[in-house]
XYZ file of C-alpha atoms in Angstrom:
530
model
C 0.002 -0.002 0.034
C 1.852 3.075 -1.201
C 1.449 5.924 1.208
C 2.234 8.535 -1.422
C 0.149 6.991 -4.222
C -2.609 9.652 -4.210
C -0.097 12.381 -3.536
C 1.881 11.339 -6.593
C -1.266 11.302 -8.776
C -2.125 14.852 -7.630
C 1.437 16.035 -7.740
C 0.436 19.044 -9.892
C -1.387 20.515 -6.877
C -4.107 21.775 -9.239
C -6.832 19.333 -8.172
C -8.314 17.584 -5.154
C -10.284 14.304 -5.042
C -13.513 13.410 -3.159
C -14.610 9.815 -2.859
C -17.743 8.316 -1.366
C -18.679 4.647 -1.028
C -21.876 2.653 -1.329
C -21.135 -0.598 0.446
C -23.259 -3.758 0.354
C -22.737 -6.226 3.189
C -24.115 -9.752 3.205
C -25.487 -10.439 6.629
C -24.335 -13.503 8.636
C -27.787 -14.961 9.176
C -29.050 -18.471 8.744
C -32.124 -17.451 6.684
C -33.018 -14.768 4.213
C -34.335 -11.225 4.934
C -37.995 -11.783 4.125
C -38.451 -15.604 3.916
C -37.507 -18.759 5.745
C -35.218 -19.997 2.971
C -31.626 -20.852 4.031
C -29.056 -18.135 3.271
C -26.120 -20.650 3.128
C -23.814 -20.023 0.150
C -22.722 -22.488 -2.586
C -25.722 -24.761 -2.498
C -27.347 -26.699 -5.306
C -28.943 -24.340 -7.843
C -32.475 -23.190 -6.902
C -32.489 -25.424 -3.866
C -33.092 -22.578 -1.342
C -36.217 -20.925 -2.698
C -39.666 -20.301 -1.257
C -42.775 -19.040 -3.112
C -41.914 -15.475 -2.029
C -38.458 -15.755 -3.490
C -40.053 -16.742 -6.829
C -42.577 -13.857 -6.476
C -45.512 -16.247 -6.799
C -48.950 -14.532 -6.428
C -50.179 -14.456 -2.886
C -46.790 -14.955 -1.189
C -45.951 -12.451 1.518
C -42.735 -11.166 3.165
C -42.034 -11.201 6.864
C -38.951 -9.637 8.374
C -36.115 -11.797 9.754
C -35.342 -10.474 13.252
C -31.730 -11.578 13.016
C -31.239 -9.296 9.968
C -32.589 -6.287 11.859
C -30.426 -7.055 14.901
C -27.334 -7.231 12.654
C -28.296 -3.921 11.074
C -28.653 -2.267 14.512
C -25.134 -3.634 15.499
C -23.775 -1.994 12.320
C -25.474 1.298 13.145
C -24.088 1.323 16.671
C -20.599 0.439 15.446
C -20.735 3.394 12.968
C -22.089 5.815 15.588
C -25.281 6.425 13.619
C -28.529 7.992 14.793
C -30.980 5.161 14.891
C -34.479 6.068 13.760
C -37.082 4.354 15.965
C -39.618 4.474 13.127
C -38.624 3.662 9.597
C -40.259 2.164 6.545
C -39.599 -0.522 3.893
C -40.378 0.470 0.351
C -40.366 -0.959 -3.096
C -37.667 0.094 -5.605
C -39.029 -0.812 -9.047
C -36.804 -1.947 -11.863
C -36.700 -4.871 -14.306
C -33.874 -7.379 -14.111
C -34.074 -11.060 -15.052
C -32.771 -12.282 -11.645
C -35.300 -10.235 -9.706
C -38.656 -11.992 -10.449
C -40.776 -9.567 -8.471
C -39.724 -6.603 -10.519
C -38.757 -4.628 -7.398
C -36.365 -4.693 -4.490
C -37.536 -4.161 -0.951
C -35.245 -1.526 0.553
C -35.207 1.682 2.668
C -33.898 4.302 0.310
C -36.012 7.230 1.559
C -36.741 6.082 5.104
C -33.620 4.259 6.441
C -33.460 2.957 9.967
C -30.054 4.658 10.619
C -28.404 7.854 9.389
C -25.900 10.566 10.262
C -23.027 8.412 11.495
C -19.325 9.007 11.998
C -16.683 6.284 11.676
C -13.090 6.658 12.889
C -10.421 4.526 11.263
C -6.589 4.298 11.396
C -4.642 5.381 8.368
C -2.552 2.348 7.329
C 0.788 3.947 6.566
C 4.273 3.864 7.963
C 5.445 6.939 9.724
C 8.397 7.710 7.515
C 6.230 7.431 4.390
C 3.577 9.664 5.895
C 6.002 12.406 6.770
C 7.137 12.440 3.145
C 3.554 13.240 2.107
C 2.340 16.842 2.077
C -1.278 15.745 2.229
C -1.446 14.322 5.796
C -0.052 15.295 9.144
C 1.178 12.740 11.672
C 0.901 13.282 15.402
C 4.469 12.567 16.528
C 3.525 10.467 19.521
C 4.597 6.741 19.769
C 1.344 5.770 21.382
C -1.194 7.499 19.095
C -2.802 6.371 15.910
C -3.174 8.344 12.680
C -6.912 8.662 12.952
C -9.199 9.771 10.040
C -12.937 10.010 10.080
C -15.680 9.507 7.530
C -19.302 10.568 7.823
C -21.961 7.954 7.212
C -24.993 9.236 5.338
C -27.324 6.287 6.012
C -27.609 2.551 6.600
C -30.501 0.689 5.098
C -31.818 -2.875 5.166
C -32.555 -4.577 1.779
C -32.297 -7.899 0.094
C -30.037 -9.223 -2.635
C -30.937 -10.243 -6.158
C -30.602 -13.683 -7.721
C -27.700 -14.721 -9.946
C -27.618 -14.900 -13.754
C -25.614 -17.763 -15.286
C -24.742 -17.122 -18.911
C -24.486 -20.302 -21.039
C -22.445 -19.218 -24.076
C -22.660 -22.628 -25.758
C -26.418 -22.686 -26.016
C -26.757 -18.847 -26.100
C -29.033 -18.581 -23.096
C -29.092 -17.159 -19.612
C -30.158 -19.271 -16.557
C -31.344 -17.866 -13.282
C -30.314 -19.165 -9.815
C -32.597 -17.707 -7.137
C -30.668 -19.124 -4.203
C -29.151 -15.726 -3.459
C -32.445 -13.817 -4.048
C -33.734 -12.433 -0.719
C -30.393 -12.790 1.129
C -30.143 -10.080 3.783
C -28.000 -7.032 3.073
C -27.200 -3.764 4.764
C -26.174 -0.930 2.497
C -23.802 1.615 4.048
C -23.598 4.926 2.222
C -20.807 7.339 3.113
C -20.382 11.054 2.535
C -17.623 11.963 0.059
C -15.042 12.407 2.844
C -12.313 10.052 1.438
C -9.567 11.939 -0.386
C -7.161 9.216 -1.618
C -6.885 5.522 -2.342
C -4.884 5.108 0.861
C -7.751 6.543 2.933
C -10.241 4.463 1.029
C -8.470 1.207 1.553
C -7.760 2.037 5.269
C -11.488 2.898 5.796
C -12.721 -0.314 4.170
C -10.263 -2.520 6.013
C -11.275 -1.158 9.378
C -14.968 -1.367 8.465
C -14.521 -4.973 7.463
C -12.846 -5.701 10.835
C -15.742 -4.049 12.690
C -18.417 -5.937 10.768
C -16.690 -9.296 11.456
C -16.032 -8.479 15.085
C -19.738 -7.540 15.637
C -20.905 -10.661 13.846
C -22.618 -8.646 11.067
C -20.917 -10.442 8.225
C -18.679 -13.473 7.975
C -15.085 -13.681 7.023
C -15.045 -14.866 3.437
C -12.355 -16.815 1.580
C -11.576 -13.673 -0.395
C -10.230 -10.491 1.011
C -13.607 -9.143 2.049
C -17.254 -9.983 2.102
C -18.111 -6.406 1.081
C -19.169 -5.214 -2.415
C -18.166 -1.649 -2.991
C -19.284 1.045 -5.453
C -16.865 4.005 -5.403
C -18.013 7.470 -6.438
C -14.907 9.434 -7.521
C -14.798 13.074 -8.423
C -11.951 15.391 -9.080
C -12.181 19.225 -8.659
C -9.916 22.154 -9.415
C -8.201 23.629 -6.450
C -10.023 26.542 -4.815
C -13.333 25.546 -6.307
C -16.365 24.032 -4.652
C -17.575 20.534 -5.635
C -20.181 20.726 -8.398
C -21.884 17.407 -7.721
C -20.392 15.623 -10.719
C -18.985 12.189 -10.076
C -18.058 8.890 -11.737
C -19.328 5.699 -10.209
C -17.141 2.604 -10.310
C -19.272 -0.430 -9.718
C -18.808 -3.803 -7.996
C -15.375 -3.625 -6.497
C -14.782 -6.895 -4.625
C -11.375 -6.515 -2.966
C -9.293 -3.919 -1.142
C -6.654 -4.047 -3.897
C -9.320 -3.497 -6.591
C -10.648 -0.413 -4.654
C -7.236 1.067 -4.317
C -6.234 0.503 -7.934
C -9.527 1.621 -9.347
C -9.443 4.847 -7.313
C -5.890 5.569 -8.411
C -6.628 4.957 -12.081
C -9.854 7.008 -11.997
C -8.113 9.945 -10.299
C -5.363 9.916 -12.940
C -7.889 9.571 -15.745
C -9.955 12.482 -14.533
C -6.830 14.617 -13.922
C -5.756 14.153 -17.502
C -9.175 15.180 -18.760
C -9.339 18.292 -16.641
C -5.736 19.240 -17.534
C -6.730 19.172 -21.185
C -9.935 21.184 -20.448
C -12.316 18.271 -21.102
C -15.409 17.988 -18.842
C -15.925 14.965 -16.556
C -18.931 13.028 -17.871
C -21.372 11.605 -15.372
C -21.078 7.878 -16.014
C -20.958 4.428 -14.534
C -17.741 2.424 -14.991
C -16.418 -0.942 -13.957
C -12.917 -2.028 -13.079
C -10.980 -4.436 -15.365
C -8.741 -6.430 -13.019
C -6.698 -7.761 -15.965
C -5.922 -4.383 -17.581
C -5.934 -2.503 -14.166
C -8.196 0.288 -15.546
C -11.765 1.405 -15.271
C -14.043 0.770 -18.304
C -17.145 2.731 -19.384
C -20.492 0.937 -18.824
C -23.217 3.583 -19.314
C -23.956 7.254 -19.119
C -25.817 8.815 -16.179
C -27.484 11.607 -18.081
C -30.930 11.163 -16.523
C -32.006 10.235 -13.052
C -33.693 6.841 -13.118
C -37.229 6.835 -11.811
C -37.516 3.809 -9.552
C -41.070 4.672 -8.611
C -40.488 4.214 -4.895
C -43.560 3.303 -2.803
C -44.099 2.178 0.754
C -44.080 -1.684 0.846
C -47.739 -2.474 1.504
C -47.135 -5.943 2.912
C -44.766 -4.897 5.712
C -45.686 -2.648 8.656
C -43.504 0.319 9.744
C -40.265 -0.796 11.396
C -40.344 0.029 15.139
C -37.294 0.084 17.453
C -37.124 1.156 21.093
C -34.555 1.815 23.873
C -34.487 1.901 27.630
C -36.045 5.388 27.678
C -39.289 4.002 26.206
C -40.871 2.889 29.459
C -44.198 1.865 27.937
C -42.663 -0.611 25.425
C -41.325 -3.904 26.612
C -42.283 -6.346 23.896
C -40.241 -9.325 22.818
C -41.104 -8.778 19.194
C -39.522 -5.305 19.210
C -35.736 -4.895 19.154
C -34.170 -2.944 22.082
C -31.347 -0.711 20.791
C -29.720 -0.377 24.238
C -29.780 -4.138 24.865
C -27.799 -4.609 21.596
C -25.342 -1.871 22.605
C -24.648 -3.596 25.913
C -24.063 -6.969 24.166
C -21.417 -5.641 21.745
C -17.737 -6.439 22.312
C -15.020 -3.773 22.309
C -14.434 -2.146 18.893
C -11.298 -3.065 17.003
C -9.958 0.442 17.429
C -10.457 0.461 21.194
C -9.001 -3.034 21.377
C -5.823 -1.889 19.644
C -5.504 1.037 22.129
C -5.787 -1.555 24.839
C -2.959 -3.542 23.230
C -0.702 -0.464 23.270
C -1.323 -0.083 26.994
C -1.002 -3.796 27.830
C 2.106 -4.462 25.730
C 3.694 -1.005 26.017
C 7.096 -2.590 26.859
C 7.546 -3.719 23.214
C 4.524 -2.825 21.087
C 4.435 0.455 19.239
C 1.964 2.099 16.827
C 4.370 1.358 13.975
C 4.182 -2.346 14.867
C 0.371 -2.188 15.002
C 0.110 -0.465 11.613
C 2.295 -3.158 10.068
C 0.234 -5.938 11.681
C -2.972 -4.216 10.310
C -1.509 -3.720 6.883
C -0.583 -7.448 6.739
C -3.883 -8.538 8.309
C -1.981 -10.189 11.196
C -3.624 -8.354 14.070
C -6.087 -11.134 15.005
C -3.401 -13.773 14.796
C -1.104 -11.644 16.989
C -3.921 -11.366 19.521
C -4.427 -15.139 19.579
C -0.676 -15.775 19.951
C -0.372 -13.369 22.866
C -3.163 -15.207 24.713
C -0.892 -18.293 24.593
C 2.218 -16.551 25.963
C 2.606 -15.625 29.528
C 5.128 -12.730 29.558
C 6.128 -9.739 27.538
C 9.615 -11.018 26.743
C 8.110 -13.946 24.823
C 5.561 -11.564 23.294
C 8.423 -9.385 22.068
C 10.060 -12.370 20.414
C 6.772 -13.465 18.838
C 6.216 -9.956 17.409
C 9.644 -9.887 15.851
C 9.072 -13.318 14.275
C 5.663 -12.273 12.910
C 7.074 -9.140 11.265
C 10.045 -10.895 9.787
C 9.717 -14.619 9.093
C 5.906 -14.909 8.938
C 5.760 -11.705 6.910
C 8.136 -13.296 4.352
C 6.022 -16.463 4.191
C 2.657 -14.690 4.203
C 3.033 -11.284 2.605
C -0.664 -10.458 2.203
C -4.042 -10.935 4.018
C -5.079 -13.877 1.957
C -1.972 -15.866 2.728
C -1.905 -15.017 6.424
C -5.342 -16.600 6.764
C -3.950 -19.777 5.162
C -0.924 -19.592 7.483
C -3.135 -19.198 10.553
C -5.172 -22.297 9.482
C -1.962 -24.393 9.032
C -0.010 -22.982 11.983
C -2.374 -22.491 14.882
C -1.657 -19.789 17.488
C -0.990 -22.594 19.977
C 1.646 -24.186 17.687
C 3.186 -20.840 16.962
C 3.364 -19.944 20.639
C 4.972 -23.360 21.322
C 7.592 -22.568 18.704
C 8.393 -19.213 20.401
C 8.700 -20.928 23.809
C 11.110 -23.521 22.390
C 13.095 -20.778 20.688
C 13.469 -18.991 23.996
C 14.492 -22.253 25.703
C 17.135 -22.716 22.872
C 15.651 -26.112 21.929
C 15.520 -24.711 18.363
C 17.725 -22.009 16.806
C 16.930 -18.717 15.220
C 18.695 -19.921 12.115
C 16.322 -22.821 11.630
C 13.137 -20.926 12.547
C 12.172 -19.833 9.032
C 12.592 -23.437 7.719
C 10.554 -24.763 10.557
C 7.697 -22.247 9.977
C 7.736 -23.021 6.239
C 7.388 -26.775 6.949
C 4.500 -26.113 9.350
C 2.792 -23.821 6.824
C 3.027 -26.467 4.100
C 1.570 -29.128 6.362
C -2.202 -29.522 6.297
C -2.593 -31.652 9.433
C -3.653 -29.186 12.139
C -3.301 -31.889 14.843
C 0.488 -32.204 14.458
C 2.677 -31.074 17.350
C 5.924 -29.236 17.304
C 7.767 -32.339 18.583
C 6.601 -34.291 15.558
C 8.206 -31.717 13.211
C 11.431 -31.579 15.213
C 11.695 -35.359 15.304
C 10.904 -35.842 11.657
C 13.409 -33.297 10.426
C 15.980 -33.602 13.220
C 15.828 -29.880 13.949
C 16.843 -29.934 17.663
C 19.606 -27.476 18.520
C 22.993 -28.816 19.536
C 23.577 -27.273 22.969
C 26.149 -29.688 24.449
C 29.441 -27.783 24.614
C 31.670 -30.836 24.266
C 29.788 -31.995 21.144
C 29.948 -28.459 19.659
C 33.728 -28.305 20.252
C 34.227 -31.599 18.405
C 32.174 -30.202 15.459
C 34.147 -26.969 15.453
C 37.506 -28.824 15.466
C 36.338 -30.926 12.561
C 35.398 -27.768 10.608
C 38.943 -26.422 11.362
C 40.535 -29.655 10.114
C 38.544 -29.349 6.923
C 39.524 -25.698 6.417
C 43.299 -25.395 7.449
C 43.828 -22.277 5.384
C 41.378 -20.348 7.565
C 43.677 -20.786 10.526
C 46.470 -18.862 8.758
C 44.064 -16.159 7.543
C 42.752 -15.632 11.041
C 45.697 -13.469 12.078
C 45.118 -10.929 9.214
C 41.319 -10.984 8.961
C 39.724 -12.578 12.063
C 36.211 -11.236 11.436
C 36.037 -12.626 7.904
C 37.400 -16.033 9.033
C 34.858 -16.291 11.839
C 31.991 -15.512 9.469
C 33.165 -18.121 6.971
C 33.596 -20.826 9.628
C 30.179 -19.973 11.114
C 28.611 -20.271 7.693
C 30.299 -23.646 7.058
C 29.153 -25.250 10.303
C 25.597 -23.915 9.996
C 25.274 -25.302 6.489
C 26.711 -28.651 7.460
C 24.356 -29.066 10.428
C 21.268 -27.531 8.871
C 20.669 -24.675 11.244
C 21.038 -26.665 14.488
C 23.825 -24.385 15.724
C 23.378 -21.291 17.898
C 25.325 -18.405 16.574
C 26.695 -17.097 19.886
C 27.920 -20.513 21.101
C 29.952 -21.471 17.963
C 31.393 -17.920 17.519
C 32.798 -18.000 20.952
C 34.146 -21.571 20.456
C 35.802 -20.774 17.121
C 37.375 -17.640 18.569
C 38.739 -19.497 21.536
C 40.126 -22.372 19.433
C 41.745 -20.077 16.879
C 43.221 -17.761 19.529
C 44.801 -20.841 21.173
C 46.243 -22.182 17.868
C 47.628 -18.795 16.660
C 49.438 -17.803 19.841
């Protein structure tokens, strides 16, 4: 994630960017928003469909309470004003995978609005100081905090899925996904760069998973993002024009699409061409946005109040006259929520202040290692071991798992318990620092989560050689095999010790502790060259 990416794009200083997001989040519920059908993914085609999902005459919707509770958790996490009375409405449009001809949503009467979300800017301090766009609070125990206003959050349901059969020139419809619960989060255009956009979405994703609003997917994120990007000349007010980039499915896509679109719009404005209102998509192969359609006219969706659903009522502890189980209590949900990811990280800085800094946390966040770090620290009983674990995570594990997708695979293969056991054995000198990367790589390639550290050490003979007598014999043998090094020791002792150390480590496959053999070689050579 290049901290100066957006600054480089706007290096002319003649323009500024404004970016807003429309984010669709699939809710982690067992059944759909308005029917009893299962919401489980990847099931047999059209096996999770009720009469309502097929829009059969006479079928009626009824609201899934779990979807509403998930929506309220999102609203609380995003510091929104929750409207105690809201309405569902029909958004009419024709699409083959929407058999009813409308979507049930809350476009005009959402249940939550006017929120404010704080997120850490994922950037290293040295990179940030080089940027003229942002200021860093020079305090080792503070985050670089940005904020984005939330315009509204609304409940709605997903469409079905179109399957295009090119061989028989036809399109098939799978309605399994139709009716799956969504929350749509609409932000104000407060994002100013791809760095801020990616940082915001990563933090939002963590919050949604932490609050059990959505599930961790096999991809980078369970979010689907539409980015509205507009570029304006410096010292001018925004004119409302924007370009919408649809259906971005990963953090990397969001970052690259924003960067490309800013650069494209900058070139147009530099050459005095107007920015056309349009909808574009992002081509992941060519790494560029592509035109889909113009947005000349406002589409008339013919919104109307959904006649088959009553108004949506919520209440809190101040409403003394309402205590009904079929209503959702906002304050009860607030009390049940865990600590937010941002507050949790502030707690880490206080708890592990002896070795953990904001720079470390930013790197753990950037690499999507923060949850793994937390699980490892639970297994370790002191800060000294925690410090060692942190260094290993940000060196060896970072090399093995250099992005979020691979760290999830690493965490599945190398459990936090196994990793903590490796750190404890490293501290006890049962294994060496030299062999650690090899050991972690072997554990990562293994797919048997029940294997113990002892089984790896036994199979690959990776126990450190700690016996001084045995080490002395090994060192003497290396000296016998390299007699010329003894003569060179008088003129270049440092180089000779490095060469001998390298020889013995290679010969014994990382089972040698650096400090032990260096002292031994020095003592033996000093004795021979007197």
